[in-house]
XYZ file of C-alpha atoms in Angstrom:
714
model
C -48.197 -118.452 -135.105
C -48.078 -117.646 -131.417
C -49.809 -114.273 -132.058
C -52.642 -116.164 -133.791
C -52.822 -118.761 -131.164
C -53.079 -116.216 -128.386
C -55.513 -113.814 -130.082
C -57.738 -116.528 -131.564
C -57.448 -119.112 -129.059
C -55.499 -118.859 -125.812
C -54.968 -115.512 -124.271
C -55.748 -114.477 -120.694
C -59.049 -112.861 -119.868
C -57.495 -109.400 -119.002
C -55.975 -109.120 -122.591
C -58.226 -111.023 -124.787
C -61.553 -111.611 -122.901
C -64.028 -114.324 -123.870
C -61.743 -116.142 -126.206
C -62.891 -119.553 -127.350
C -60.081 -121.790 -126.320
C -58.261 -120.126 -123.463
C -60.124 -119.093 -120.304
C -59.123 -117.589 -117.061
C -60.382 -118.706 -113.489
C -58.947 -117.002 -110.428
C -60.838 -117.522 -107.118
C -60.228 -117.123 -103.387
C -59.673 -120.541 -102.315
C -59.093 -122.049 -98.786
C -55.631 -122.454 -97.482
C -53.751 -125.793 -98.356
C -51.452 -127.408 -95.596
C -47.870 -126.999 -96.377
C -46.762 -129.754 -98.818
C -43.175 -129.007 -97.700
C -43.054 -132.047 -95.430
C -42.409 -134.516 -98.223
C -41.258 -138.102 -97.649
C -37.739 -138.747 -96.597
C -36.908 -142.335 -96.071
C -33.494 -141.841 -94.765
C -32.248 -140.336 -91.511
C -30.478 -136.967 -91.822
C -27.273 -138.701 -90.666
C -26.534 -142.271 -89.678
C -23.397 -143.776 -87.884
C -21.711 -144.977 -90.982
C -22.410 -141.846 -92.901
C -20.847 -139.762 -90.139
C -17.753 -141.901 -89.769
C -17.144 -141.779 -93.642
C -17.749 -137.945 -93.553
C -15.160 -137.538 -90.696
C -12.649 -139.407 -92.809
C -13.524 -137.278 -95.897
C -13.084 -134.098 -93.875
C -9.404 -134.866 -93.397
C -8.939 -136.032 -97.085
C -10.452 -132.738 -98.156
C -7.628 -130.736 -96.322
C -5.687 -131.436 -99.488
C -4.890 -127.795 -100.688
C -5.788 -128.798 -104.254
C -9.258 -129.636 -103.115
C -9.528 -126.625 -100.679
C -8.552 -124.041 -103.390
C -11.969 -124.662 -104.841
C -13.494 -122.991 -101.836
C -11.508 -119.697 -101.586
C -12.976 -118.606 -98.296
C -12.151 -121.817 -96.477
C -8.719 -122.034 -98.341
C -7.824 -118.757 -96.784
C -8.696 -120.162 -93.305
C -6.583 -123.151 -94.023
C -3.553 -120.963 -94.994
C -4.142 -119.232 -91.708
C -4.106 -122.510 -89.938
C -0.723 -123.410 -91.565
C 0.902 -120.069 -90.580
C -0.293 -120.271 -86.933
C 0.829 -123.998 -86.894
C 4.306 -122.857 -87.989
C 4.223 -120.035 -85.254
C 3.255 -122.662 -82.710
C 6.661 -124.421 -83.132
C 8.698 -121.470 -84.326
C 7.265 -118.369 -82.556
C 9.746 -116.143 -84.318
C 9.503 -117.557 -87.758
C 8.119 -114.355 -89.066
C 9.875 -111.937 -86.811
C 9.758 -111.296 -83.092
C 6.620 -112.347 -81.551
C 5.072 -110.912 -78.505
C 2.238 -113.582 -78.235
C 2.516 -116.416 -75.778
C 3.055 -119.888 -77.477
C -0.179 -121.314 -76.047
C -2.158 -118.526 -77.931
C -0.656 -119.785 -81.211
C -1.515 -123.384 -80.395
C -5.055 -122.529 -79.586
C -5.710 -120.235 -82.677
C -4.100 -123.062 -84.809
C -6.415 -125.613 -83.292
C -9.587 -123.483 -83.713
C -8.742 -122.748 -87.327
C -8.149 -126.489 -88.069
C -11.558 -127.301 -86.593
C -13.220 -124.535 -88.614
C -11.883 -126.014 -91.868
C -12.753 -129.600 -90.693
C -16.322 -128.498 -89.794
C -16.837 -126.897 -93.274
C -15.369 -130.084 -94.945
C -17.587 -132.157 -92.784
C -20.741 -130.300 -93.945
C -19.896 -130.835 -97.556
C -18.933 -134.478 -96.944
C -22.057 -135.390 -95.145
C -24.076 -133.907 -97.889
C -22.260 -135.887 -100.527
C -22.551 -138.981 -98.406
C -26.307 -139.186 -98.682
C -25.948 -139.215 -102.494
C -23.276 -141.969 -102.430
C -25.307 -144.035 -100.061
C -28.144 -143.942 -102.581
C -25.724 -144.632 -105.368
C -24.390 -147.739 -103.497
C -27.981 -148.998 -103.133
C -28.615 -148.560 -106.737
C -25.322 -150.288 -107.782
C -26.618 -153.436 -105.859
C -29.531 -153.279 -108.195
C -27.345 -153.167 -111.300
C -26.322 -156.747 -112.152
C -25.798 -158.739 -115.370
C -29.075 -160.318 -116.247
C -29.876 -163.111 -118.681
C -32.112 -161.847 -121.344
C -34.405 -163.828 -123.581
C -33.752 -162.254 -126.955
C -36.609 -162.809 -129.544
C -35.211 -163.952 -132.912
C -36.713 -163.476 -136.284
C -38.001 -167.068 -136.494
C -40.075 -166.355 -133.320
C -37.833 -168.424 -131.043
C -35.829 -166.902 -128.002
C -32.097 -167.054 -127.222
C -30.664 -166.507 -123.898
C -27.928 -163.829 -124.000
C -26.275 -161.485 -121.367
C -28.013 -158.183 -120.820
C -24.756 -156.404 -121.582
C -25.022 -157.738 -125.175
C -28.391 -156.146 -125.828
C -28.569 -153.324 -128.350
C -31.291 -150.656 -128.970
C -34.081 -152.005 -130.994
C -33.707 -155.646 -129.647
C -36.917 -157.378 -128.482
C -37.029 -159.468 -125.460
C -39.553 -161.649 -123.597
C -39.808 -161.224 -119.896
C -41.853 -163.614 -117.750
C -42.982 -163.805 -114.168
C -40.066 -163.793 -111.729
C -37.536 -162.442 -114.355
C -35.611 -159.316 -114.301
C -36.073 -156.796 -117.050
C -32.758 -156.688 -118.730
C -32.669 -153.191 -119.951
C -34.668 -149.923 -120.426
C -37.485 -150.476 -122.984
C -41.155 -150.049 -123.962
C -43.737 -152.792 -123.659
C -44.958 -153.675 -127.149
C -47.199 -156.615 -126.231
C -48.811 -157.849 -123.102
C -49.523 -156.609 -119.533
C -47.688 -157.411 -116.306
C -47.213 -156.252 -112.734
C -43.621 -154.882 -112.326
C -41.692 -154.502 -109.001
C -39.892 -151.153 -109.292
C -38.787 -150.849 -105.673
C -35.149 -151.100 -106.617
C -35.533 -147.797 -108.491
C -38.421 -145.930 -106.811
C -38.363 -147.440 -103.266
C -42.096 -148.106 -103.810
C -42.849 -151.716 -102.596
C -46.310 -151.920 -104.479
C -45.770 -153.278 -107.967
C -47.250 -151.132 -110.892
C -49.035 -152.310 -114.071
C -47.061 -151.941 -117.343
C -49.020 -152.523 -120.512
C -48.694 -151.974 -124.245
C -50.372 -149.151 -125.904
C -51.113 -146.907 -122.748
C -49.206 -144.151 -121.023
C -47.410 -146.785 -118.672
C -45.539 -148.780 -121.234
C -42.058 -147.688 -120.283
C -39.985 -150.225 -118.240
C -36.497 -149.777 -116.576
C -33.636 -152.263 -116.522
C -33.133 -153.882 -113.122
C -36.817 -154.132 -112.184
C -38.679 -157.383 -111.838
C -41.818 -158.885 -113.474
C -43.949 -160.249 -110.686
C -46.860 -161.620 -112.696
C -47.717 -162.415 -116.393
C -45.404 -161.945 -119.323
C -44.551 -159.033 -121.500
C -42.556 -158.361 -124.782
C -40.308 -155.423 -124.430
C -38.445 -153.455 -127.150
C -35.046 -152.213 -125.715
C -34.443 -148.446 -125.984
C -30.913 -147.997 -124.787
C -27.583 -149.565 -125.253
C -25.515 -151.185 -122.505
C -24.042 -148.645 -120.269
C -26.521 -145.997 -121.244
C -29.613 -147.102 -119.244
C -31.570 -144.940 -116.934
C -30.125 -146.826 -113.962
C -26.550 -146.121 -115.204
C -27.412 -142.456 -115.638
C -29.130 -142.245 -112.215
C -26.012 -143.811 -110.475
C -23.672 -141.382 -112.080
C -25.958 -138.380 -111.142
C -26.704 -139.222 -107.510
C -23.131 -140.270 -106.599
C -21.421 -137.400 -108.467
C -19.652 -135.254 -105.787
C -17.978 -133.434 -108.790
C -21.079 -131.586 -109.493
C -21.531 -128.431 -111.573
C -22.366 -125.366 -109.561
C -25.440 -123.501 -110.413
C -25.371 -119.914 -111.780
C -26.748 -118.458 -108.527
C -24.195 -120.400 -106.581
C -21.373 -119.243 -108.828
C -22.573 -115.706 -108.523
C -22.775 -115.843 -104.701
C -19.386 -117.475 -104.577
C -17.873 -114.693 -106.569
C -19.402 -112.013 -104.222
C -18.147 -113.935 -101.102
C -14.625 -114.346 -102.718
C -14.497 -110.645 -103.476
C -15.509 -109.776 -99.968
C -12.731 -112.076 -98.765
C -10.201 -110.321 -101.037
C -11.282 -107.022 -99.822
C -10.808 -107.962 -96.098
C -7.429 -109.587 -96.885
C -6.307 -106.185 -98.211
C -7.647 -104.375 -95.077
C -5.870 -106.860 -92.767
C -2.567 -106.829 -94.772
C -2.528 -102.865 -94.732
C -3.647 -102.736 -91.127
C -0.136 -103.041 -89.486
C 0.956 -100.098 -91.366
C -1.545 -97.848 -89.589
C -0.960 -99.485 -86.194
C 2.796 -98.983 -86.472
C 2.065 -95.361 -87.306
C 0.075 -95.271 -84.003
C 2.944 -96.649 -81.910
C 1.852 -100.295 -81.410
C 1.955 -103.487 -83.377
C -0.541 -106.313 -84.118
C 0.838 -109.770 -84.017
C 0.243 -112.156 -86.947
C -1.921 -114.630 -84.999
C -4.188 -111.756 -84.054
C -4.249 -110.489 -87.564
C -5.220 -113.941 -88.824
C -8.016 -114.135 -86.257
C -9.322 -110.853 -87.353
C -9.329 -111.921 -90.980
C -11.117 -115.180 -90.224
C -13.803 -113.381 -88.234
C -14.274 -110.761 -90.887
C -14.795 -113.012 -93.988
C -18.134 -114.894 -94.331
C -16.787 -118.239 -93.142
C -20.184 -119.566 -92.102
C -21.879 -119.309 -95.508
C -18.519 -120.225 -97.154
C -18.301 -123.479 -95.216
C -21.947 -124.368 -95.952
C -22.522 -123.100 -99.486
C -21.501 -126.347 -101.248
C -23.430 -128.435 -98.697
C -26.656 -126.448 -99.286
C -26.405 -127.013 -103.051
C -25.703 -130.778 -102.691
C -28.440 -131.145 -100.096
C -30.923 -129.313 -102.384
C -30.452 -131.879 -105.083
C -30.552 -134.669 -102.413
C -34.025 -133.460 -101.140
C -35.316 -133.690 -104.795
C -33.976 -137.105 -104.984
C -35.442 -138.092 -101.620
C -38.769 -137.094 -103.125
C -38.178 -139.695 -105.919
C -37.318 -137.069 -108.543
C -34.044 -137.439 -110.450
C -32.708 -133.913 -111.334
C -30.196 -133.930 -114.164
C -28.308 -130.888 -112.650
C -28.524 -128.467 -109.702
C -29.420 -125.713 -112.250
C -32.788 -127.486 -112.828
C -33.583 -127.547 -109.052
C -32.607 -123.902 -108.860
C -34.670 -122.837 -111.727
C -37.754 -124.618 -110.288
C -37.538 -122.202 -107.428
C -37.895 -119.139 -109.839
C -40.854 -120.678 -111.860
C -43.439 -118.124 -112.893
C -45.693 -120.368 -115.003
C -46.617 -124.153 -114.808
C -48.121 -125.873 -117.831
C -49.957 -129.083 -116.752
C -51.678 -131.752 -118.737
C -55.295 -132.326 -117.854
C -55.382 -136.144 -118.277
C -53.563 -137.905 -115.353
C -52.343 -134.605 -113.848
C -55.369 -132.569 -112.894
C -57.840 -135.495 -113.458
C -57.209 -139.170 -112.522
C -56.637 -139.958 -116.207
C -58.648 -143.111 -116.360
C -61.090 -141.849 -118.880
C -63.574 -144.718 -119.081
C -66.436 -145.080 -121.480
C -69.680 -144.575 -119.558
C -72.433 -144.427 -122.245
C -73.103 -144.498 -125.979
C -75.350 -141.766 -127.504
C -76.700 -142.239 -131.095
C -77.303 -139.113 -133.165
C -79.851 -138.418 -135.906
C -81.574 -141.522 -137.122
C -78.853 -143.994 -136.076
C -79.800 -146.823 -133.640
C -78.043 -148.030 -130.535
C -77.286 -151.297 -132.301
C -75.632 -149.529 -135.191
C -73.602 -147.292 -132.830
C -72.568 -150.240 -130.654
C -71.449 -152.188 -133.837
C -69.210 -149.452 -135.288
C -67.909 -148.472 -131.882
C -66.728 -152.065 -131.414
C -65.143 -152.210 -134.789
C -63.232 -148.894 -134.191
C -62.086 -150.106 -130.737
C -61.151 -153.657 -131.227
C -57.570 -152.918 -131.871
C -57.494 -149.872 -129.628
C -54.975 -150.810 -126.809
C -55.420 -147.490 -124.851
C -57.278 -147.627 -121.533
C -60.106 -145.646 -123.175
C -60.316 -148.345 -125.974
C -60.280 -151.185 -123.667
C -62.975 -149.516 -121.409
C -65.065 -149.117 -124.513
C -65.026 -152.802 -125.277
C -65.693 -153.660 -121.639
C -68.861 -151.512 -121.669
C -70.164 -152.866 -124.908
C -69.779 -156.377 -123.467
C -71.636 -155.275 -120.263
C -74.602 -153.941 -122.531
C -74.673 -157.329 -124.350
C -73.294 -156.091 -127.719
C -71.550 -158.702 -129.780
C -68.302 -157.801 -131.320
C -67.684 -158.765 -134.881
C -63.936 -159.499 -134.978
C -64.128 -161.106 -138.397
C -65.283 -157.725 -139.955
C -62.110 -156.110 -138.600
C -59.776 -158.964 -139.487
C -57.260 -158.102 -142.198
C -58.165 -154.386 -141.967
C -55.604 -151.638 -141.769
C -55.273 -150.203 -138.288
C -55.103 -146.508 -138.117
C -53.214 -145.394 -134.979
C -54.216 -142.347 -133.019
C -52.158 -139.204 -133.700
C -52.039 -135.875 -131.829
C -52.273 -134.117 -135.235
C -55.415 -135.922 -136.396
C -56.837 -136.584 -133.031
C -58.565 -139.738 -134.579
C -57.934 -143.454 -134.738
C -59.802 -146.320 -136.452
C -59.594 -148.871 -139.146
C -59.832 -149.222 -142.925
C -61.680 -152.287 -143.580
C -61.003 -154.828 -146.441
C -64.287 -153.839 -148.332
C -63.020 -150.166 -148.470
C -65.128 -148.724 -145.739
C -63.264 -146.520 -143.327
C -64.163 -146.279 -139.599
C -63.056 -143.395 -137.443
C -63.305 -142.583 -133.752
C -61.971 -139.344 -132.205
C -62.523 -135.787 -131.139
C -65.784 -134.468 -132.364
C -64.470 -131.427 -134.510
C -61.781 -133.752 -136.040
C -64.385 -136.320 -137.027
C -66.641 -133.638 -138.316
C -63.940 -132.221 -140.644
C -63.150 -135.744 -141.823
C -66.786 -136.624 -142.698
C -67.214 -133.305 -144.480
C -64.176 -134.132 -146.487
C -65.858 -137.426 -147.534
C -68.876 -135.419 -148.751
C -71.070 -136.215 -145.813
C -73.277 -134.065 -143.595
C -73.240 -133.302 -139.819
C -76.244 -134.584 -137.880
C -78.274 -131.670 -136.451
C -78.211 -132.961 -132.911
C -74.505 -133.831 -132.850
C -73.274 -130.614 -131.365
C -75.935 -130.396 -128.845
C -75.238 -133.862 -127.543
C -71.576 -133.208 -127.615
C -72.025 -130.049 -125.673
C -74.109 -131.753 -123.053
C -71.379 -134.211 -122.415
C -68.821 -131.574 -122.192
C -70.943 -129.447 -119.757
C -70.900 -132.498 -117.365
C -67.167 -132.581 -117.568
C -67.001 -135.518 -119.841
C -65.116 -136.035 -123.174
C -67.244 -136.803 -126.259
C -65.792 -138.996 -129.117
C -67.505 -139.202 -132.198
C -67.904 -142.469 -134.219
C -68.172 -142.342 -138.027
C -68.071 -144.573 -141.011
C -67.097 -142.955 -144.263
C -69.503 -139.987 -144.697
C -71.927 -140.715 -141.807
C -71.556 -140.061 -138.034
C -73.383 -142.626 -136.083
C -73.076 -141.106 -132.497
C -70.930 -140.357 -129.532
C -68.871 -142.335 -126.851
C -69.158 -140.526 -123.506
C -65.709 -140.815 -121.780
C -65.884 -139.764 -117.950
C -63.031 -138.426 -115.985
C -62.757 -136.975 -112.469
C -60.687 -134.193 -111.094
C -58.342 -135.354 -108.378
C -59.345 -134.187 -104.773
C -57.366 -131.196 -103.382
C -56.345 -129.887 -106.725
C -58.072 -126.495 -105.979
C -56.105 -126.154 -102.837
C -52.874 -127.076 -104.668
C -53.382 -124.458 -107.280
C -54.224 -121.941 -104.561
C -50.931 -122.775 -103.060
C -49.179 -122.090 -106.287
C -51.174 -118.752 -106.723
C -49.828 -117.806 -103.319
C -46.305 -118.428 -104.580
C -47.002 -116.058 -107.547
C -47.176 -118.864 -109.957
C -49.668 -119.071 -112.892
C -51.148 -122.438 -113.901
C -52.109 -123.345 -117.401
C -54.111 -126.448 -118.122
C -53.444 -128.132 -121.551
C -55.890 -130.470 -122.860
C -57.063 -131.998 -126.293
C -60.700 -131.674 -125.044
C -63.163 -129.295 -126.673
C -63.491 -125.801 -125.216
C -66.771 -126.551 -123.178
C -65.111 -129.714 -121.439
C -61.860 -127.843 -120.895
C -63.762 -124.801 -119.314
C -65.852 -127.123 -117.037
C -62.538 -129.038 -115.881
C -60.640 -125.830 -115.527
C -63.310 -124.240 -113.424
C -63.732 -127.205 -111.015
C -59.970 -127.622 -110.665
C -59.232 -123.933 -110.112
C -56.501 -123.364 -112.687
C -55.791 -119.719 -113.813
C -55.902 -120.542 -117.673
C -56.522 -123.260 -120.003
C -55.697 -124.352 -123.635
C -58.361 -126.476 -125.257
C -57.923 -128.695 -128.325
C -54.162 -128.488 -127.609
C -51.711 -129.849 -130.062
C -48.013 -130.493 -129.263
C -46.870 -127.362 -131.110
C -49.524 -125.313 -129.238
C -47.624 -126.204 -125.951
C -44.166 -125.004 -127.438
C -45.753 -121.810 -128.670
C -47.243 -121.133 -125.238
C -43.940 -121.781 -123.517
C -42.079 -119.565 -125.894
C -44.745 -116.874 -125.383
C -44.459 -116.932 -121.580
C -40.640 -116.987 -121.832
C -40.678 -113.914 -124.116
C -42.414 -112.085 -121.297
C -39.291 -112.895 -119.143
C -40.928 -115.686 -117.225
C -39.591 -119.162 -116.251
C -41.874 -121.874 -117.353
C -42.258 -125.512 -115.987
C -44.277 -128.327 -117.601
C -44.724 -132.146 -117.240
C -45.154 -134.700 -119.924
C -44.640 -138.378 -120.696
C -45.192 -138.817 -124.394
C -42.871 -138.547 -127.386
C -45.062 -135.619 -128.553
C -44.273 -133.859 -125.304
C -40.499 -134.055 -125.807
C -40.043 -130.700 -127.752
C -42.019 -128.845 -125.160
C -40.203 -130.537 -122.367
C -36.948 -129.395 -124.022
C -38.140 -125.876 -124.548
C -39.418 -125.520 -120.847
C -37.033 -124.186 -118.171
C -38.011 -127.008 -115.991
C -39.253 -130.168 -117.712
C -40.519 -133.026 -115.564
C -40.774 -136.231 -117.369
C -42.631 -139.405 -116.048
C -40.450 -142.422 -115.404
C -43.426 -144.425 -117.092
C -43.141 -142.180 -120.140
C -41.221 -142.596 -123.344
C -37.458 -142.508 -123.730
C -37.704 -139.427 -125.853
C -39.563 -137.583 -123.114
C -37.103 -138.630 -120.314
C -34.112 -137.584 -122.498
C -35.695 -134.227 -123.243
C -36.556 -133.196 -119.673
C -34.123 -132.116 -117.029
C -35.973 -134.009 -114.200
C -37.585 -137.440 -114.147
C -40.165 -138.353 -111.650
C -39.647 -141.938 -110.620
C -43.141 -142.334 -109.241
C -44.736 -140.962 -112.542
C -46.943 -138.550 -110.592
C -47.371 -135.484 -112.836
C -48.721 -133.252 -109.867
C -45.249 -133.662 -108.233
C -44.218 -130.564 -110.178
C -45.837 -128.644 -107.500
C -43.526 -130.137 -104.848
C -40.619 -129.746 -107.055
C -41.318 -125.948 -107.204
C -41.464 -125.835 -103.475
C -38.175 -127.707 -103.035
C -36.552 -125.341 -105.557
C -37.774 -122.332 -103.649
C -36.626 -124.020 -100.414
C -33.166 -124.418 -101.891
C -32.960 -120.622 -102.798
C -34.431 -119.578 -99.383
C -31.909 -121.841 -97.476
C -29.002 -120.265 -99.362
C -30.489 -116.852 -98.908
C -31.233 -117.266 -95.183
C -27.988 -118.713 -94.361
C -26.073 -116.064 -96.255
C -28.049 -113.351 -94.324
C -27.265 -115.079 -91.100
C -23.536 -115.435 -91.950
C -23.186 -111.804 -92.837
C -25.278 -110.533 -89.879
C -23.346 -112.602 -87.302
C -20.170 -110.836 -88.447
C -21.543 -107.742 -86.832
C -21.278 -109.343 -83.369
C -17.780 -110.733 -84.182
C -16.627 -107.147 -85.010
C -17.764 -105.922 -81.710
C -15.893 -108.682 -80.025
C -12.661 -108.682 -81.766
C -11.888 -105.143 -82.891
C -12.244 -103.492 -79.498
C -10.021 -106.340 -78.055
C -7.328 -105.557 -80.561
C -7.096 -101.833 -79.983
C -8.354 -101.105 -76.384
C -4.889 -101.714 -74.769
C -3.255 -99.151 -77.046
C -6.310 -97.036 -77.313
C -8.182 -97.027 -74.019
C -11.058 -95.161 -75.592
C -11.898 -98.225 -77.586
C -13.017 -99.887 -74.415
C -16.348 -98.088 -74.894
C -17.051 -100.405 -77.874
C -16.670 -103.593 -75.595
C -20.448 -103.494 -75.221
C -20.497 -107.266 -74.407
C -18.186 -106.778 -71.513
C -15.649 -109.365 -72.521
C -13.101 -110.296 -69.938
C -9.795 -109.772 -71.741
C -8.542 -109.025 -75.218
C -7.201 -112.534 -75.634
C -10.413 -114.166 -74.406
C -12.428 -111.926 -76.678
C -10.456 -112.995 -79.727
C -10.597 -116.710 -78.790
C -14.282 -116.540 -78.029
C -14.977 -114.960 -81.360
C -12.998 -117.642 -83.133
C -14.545 -120.445 -81.307
C -18.079 -119.223 -82.078
C -17.018 -118.780 -85.682
C -16.036 -122.471 -85.781
C -18.772 -124.138 -83.888
C -21.599 -122.309 -85.647
C -20.790 -124.167 -88.836
C -21.705 -127.755 -87.496
C -24.590 -126.268 -85.585
C -26.090 -124.998 -89.022
C -25.456 -128.382 -90.787
C -28.798 -129.775 -90.030
C -30.537 -126.702 -91.236
C -28.432 -126.688 -94.507
C -29.274 -130.278 -94.948
C -32.960 -130.200 -94.196
C -33.542 -126.781 -95.685
C -35.677 -123.716 -94.423
C -39.291 -124.580 -93.909
C -41.158 -123.103 -96.846
C -44.695 -121.517 -96.706
C -46.332 -119.902 -99.746
C -46.334 -116.115 -99.405
C -45.506 -113.081 -101.363
C -41.929 -111.993 -102.053
C -42.153 -108.988 -99.804
C -43.434 -111.095 -96.957
C -40.857 -113.672 -97.451
C -38.078 -111.120 -97.384
C -39.503 -109.437 -94.216
C -39.705 -112.883 -92.525
C -36.093 -113.893 -93.493
C -34.668 -110.536 -92.425
C -36.443 -110.778 -89.130
C -35.532 -114.369 -88.366
C -32.104 -114.829 -89.942
C -30.961 -111.006 -90.072
C -31.864 -110.088 -86.628
C -31.271 -113.613 -85.251
C -27.870 -113.515 -87.062
C -27.036 -110.446 -84.954
C -28.346 -111.478 -81.637
C -27.178 -115.238 -81.512
C -23.509 -114.449 -81.838
C -23.610 -111.662 -79.112
C -25.219 -114.354 -76.699
C -22.981 -117.192 -77.929
C -19.663 -115.207 -77.775
C -20.465 -113.813 -74.258
C -21.135 -117.291 -73.033
C -17.914 -118.659 -74.458
C -16.011 -115.748 -73.114
C -17.258 -116.493 -69.614
C -15.944 -120.047 -70.028
C -12.643 -119.183 -71.669
C -11.787 -116.502 -69.088
C -11.724 -119.359 -66.468
C -8.564 -120.764 -68.106
C -6.541 -117.751 -69.016
């Protein structure tokens, strides 16, 4: 099916030019300011968080916890050995090192481990602080359960089951996750989203999903509960944001394996080194060997790796996006293709009726009449706007004609809605092509001017809906939508990241082409059905690409599950939120663009600090290796290019720098590397220059300054 879809309908211009449903627009667009500076309502660290993190740093010294970080576990073992030597200098044989040196090395190693633990604890603390705030919102609520006889019964929210229907009035808390099935109300969601302004929740629209623990501030709504007690969105959110026991991402596991392998190699080198020095006629003391090992292994990134991963998820959370796993955030950084819905994402989504255009010999009065019949029970924003426009034009709505008729709900497959009246007549409203096919199936004919009028609406960027009764089409409803300002610049930003954008819409090809050109997307899919999205995702993935998409409806759920990164709207259906691996609490579909930036920022931060960590080992080698050998091998003095005072001061200076660089980099690990859209080659060159070269130069300067201070005391 995908081959047919691509060849016949959707493929890119380079491969299948001039196709009807999928077009390509690539333009040189102006630069967009960096969207990396997203909102962050909390300070990087506050007093309570720091105090708790300090306590956790000591708790994490438990070897059962430390063994999960092999690099820092090796440092802790080194601390234990030097601590023993501090009180029993000859515990492992005769020691030629002065006791004070053992004390000093032991203390430095302890602080190295504590600083690494502190980095992880402070990252975890931010998630726990948010979880504590959410727990305050979670409370037992009295629910007004609607019984079969139409009366309500007050019960505890913990007794509610999936499928129960409750009434929630002004000032009351919504007792559980659900969907509004009747009414309209303003809801305060600040407990969940942090946004103080209430949002409108209404039946029949895209914004019918409500979350337990939020408060109705006006009017009354009837809600169908969609989750059992203990399985609500708030429960899941608390467990996710407070979970220090997180799953490591594949990239993190791979990097951890490489770092552990390097540590093992250096351990073998250090353990075998005394055999060579004994052959040369001098011995290396155990504290010096431990100092060498700690300086050789990548302790900087080893101490910060876990904190970087936790902070990456926290940055997404601070942006009011709930990531179900670190893998989802990481995958966002590698996205190649983004599929976005037109309505509500690229355009404002408030498609409002702006005109009625009769066709053939139909009159305005006839079109108004049947449009009203088709829209009386249409609770969508488009349906309500149609009724409002009819009232403005002075048309009278014949509710009695529609009374007792069978309502035909809109379906993505048919792309029509309407009503079957009691007298047998059938009224339909929907996409022009769908209505044409339906009328032909009834034995009717298509008005000669229908396509011309529909195309004119489409060329103006509007959406035409045809209105028909049985075998006759009476005219068109002109729905008008507007592209959000700044979308061109946003898509240009994605293009600079090497990401292709595909707009999916149910509109006809002319409307889709007009909107796509105005918005600046790379490609579009017109007359898109739910299965088309899945096929396009599978096609892109078959080309070795990672795909992201946004959605909020039940019909989006399969595609959200298929995508590598699925961002569901908090206002969307339960099915969509369960299928996705991210949920946007603000229900802003364009946020996928910022999510990609945060994912790239996570990968960049990890890569940059790994580069810095390995690079600064070079300076530590020039400090500690000459210091170890230059007394026995005077020629090694030539390698003391930093001019360090004494062998002992050089070793201590390297160890001290190795310890203090970890807390100095904590803010960078927490905040992340500033990300600017650029090519992979440019990004690599930039990181190598800043963090590679910087990782070499900074330790040279730092170790020399520390040596000047240390030499005053020894």
